């Protein structure tokens, strides 16, 4: 008899919806990935690295030139210096970075605060370490953090908190005031902050990304998790990095070296060159804002209620004016009857709270967004 370490984990909603979407040949705006290719320049740089023979293990911490350019990027954008030698590690995706961070610090019965709806890789990792995820529901249809609830959730067992800005699945961002509030609450504690910032460059409407690195006391207790998959339209490469103060990074690397040892070498070489040109990531906000606006303009006249997202490549649509059915059943019906796939938000909420909201990914070509919008406008 095999005893599962994750008895409550089954097939993820992404797999279930993806399978249904395929079976019904639906326009698939469910999973978060672009349906267009990356910059040929980046592809060429990786191909060059393969041809030049960068095909054996990279250094455990990652290629130094890549860590150096990441350090410069973070300092320029967020005003905090991470030493490339001791404070930055290249990971095989943000998922691995997050898993490694949790594994490095969480011991049995430690509590980790997570905000719901939450990206789905946090809680299983906490559980595998014997930790306890303490979930706090974001409030209202605009998903605000209730800082008073957060403060009262903290106790002597609280080891870490995980934040995610810009936020998947809601497309909201944390403001400077939010981060200052978080900093004030954590001050005088030893709580570690795992800051999932994979959408750091996808921020719209003149807003700025409030990285934990911008706030001195937060930076001193944070592990920043980033993903090249999101930034360079290459989710299948599974490449990312973590940045943290040396004393945290020492522990992080102890685990990292036995989880993957190192991340993919030729891709690190290619990205190291590509990242030298800041336009390649600074233009991303504009690029995705245009996509969001294109999608939302095309949805004008539909019966969905729309509050434009502030970041990420996800847009939430509220269907409460269309039907009272549950978001899971409506999402399934949309696939079967209308041939469009989305993700129901309730699966990420505390107690599967159902606010009649679906998540649509707009990292798609205009042709795909047109097809999706035509279908959605026809749902009355
Ligand atoms: C909030 C969030 N964190 C982490 C990840 C994982 O990123 P990666 O593909 O680099 O593992 C994702 C991917 O969807 C995400 O949305």
GROMACS .gro file of N, CA and C in nm, residues 15 98 137 140-141 151 197 202 242 304 318 379:
model
   36
   15UNK      N    1  -0.443   2.077  -1.667
   15UNK     CA    2  -0.447   1.952  -1.742
   15UNK      C    3  -0.590   1.918  -1.781
   98UNK      N    4   1.115   2.838  -0.656
   98UNK     CA    5   1.019   2.846  -0.545
   98UNK      C    6   1.024   2.717  -0.462
  137UNK      N    7  -0.759   3.478   0.216
  137UNK     CA    8  -0.829   3.511   0.091
  137UNK      C    9  -0.812   3.660   0.059
  140UNK      N   10  -1.264   4.109  -0.207
  140UNK     CA   11  -1.339   4.184  -0.309
  140UNK      C   12  -1.307   4.140  -0.448
  141UNK      N   13  -1.377   4.203  -0.543
  141UNK     CA   14  -1.355   4.165  -0.682
  141UNK      C   15  -1.224   4.222  -0.734
  151UNK      N   16  -0.172   4.036   0.956
  151UNK     CA   17  -0.102   4.061   1.082
  151UNK      C   18  -0.150   3.962   1.190
  197UNK      N   19   0.803   3.701  -0.850
  197UNK     CA   20   0.794   3.820  -0.935
  197UNK      C   21   0.810   3.783  -1.082
  202UNK      N   22   0.568   4.277  -1.679
  202UNK     CA   23   0.435   4.288  -1.741
  202UNK      C   24   0.345   4.372  -1.651
  242UNK      N   25   1.693   3.308  -0.893
  242UNK     CA   26   1.657   3.361  -0.762
  242UNK      C   27   1.766   3.455  -0.716
  304UNK      N   28  -1.985   4.023  -2.058
  304UNK     CA   29  -1.890   4.004  -1.947
  304UNK      C   30  -1.857   4.139  -1.885
  318UNK      N   31  -1.584   3.871  -1.558
  318UNK     CA   32  -1.692   3.841  -1.463
  318UNK      C   33  -1.817   3.810  -1.544
  379UNK      N   34  -2.193   3.528  -2.657
  379UNK     CA   35  -2.255   3.460  -2.541
  379UNK      C   36  -2.345   3.560  -2.468
   0.00000   0.00000   0.00000
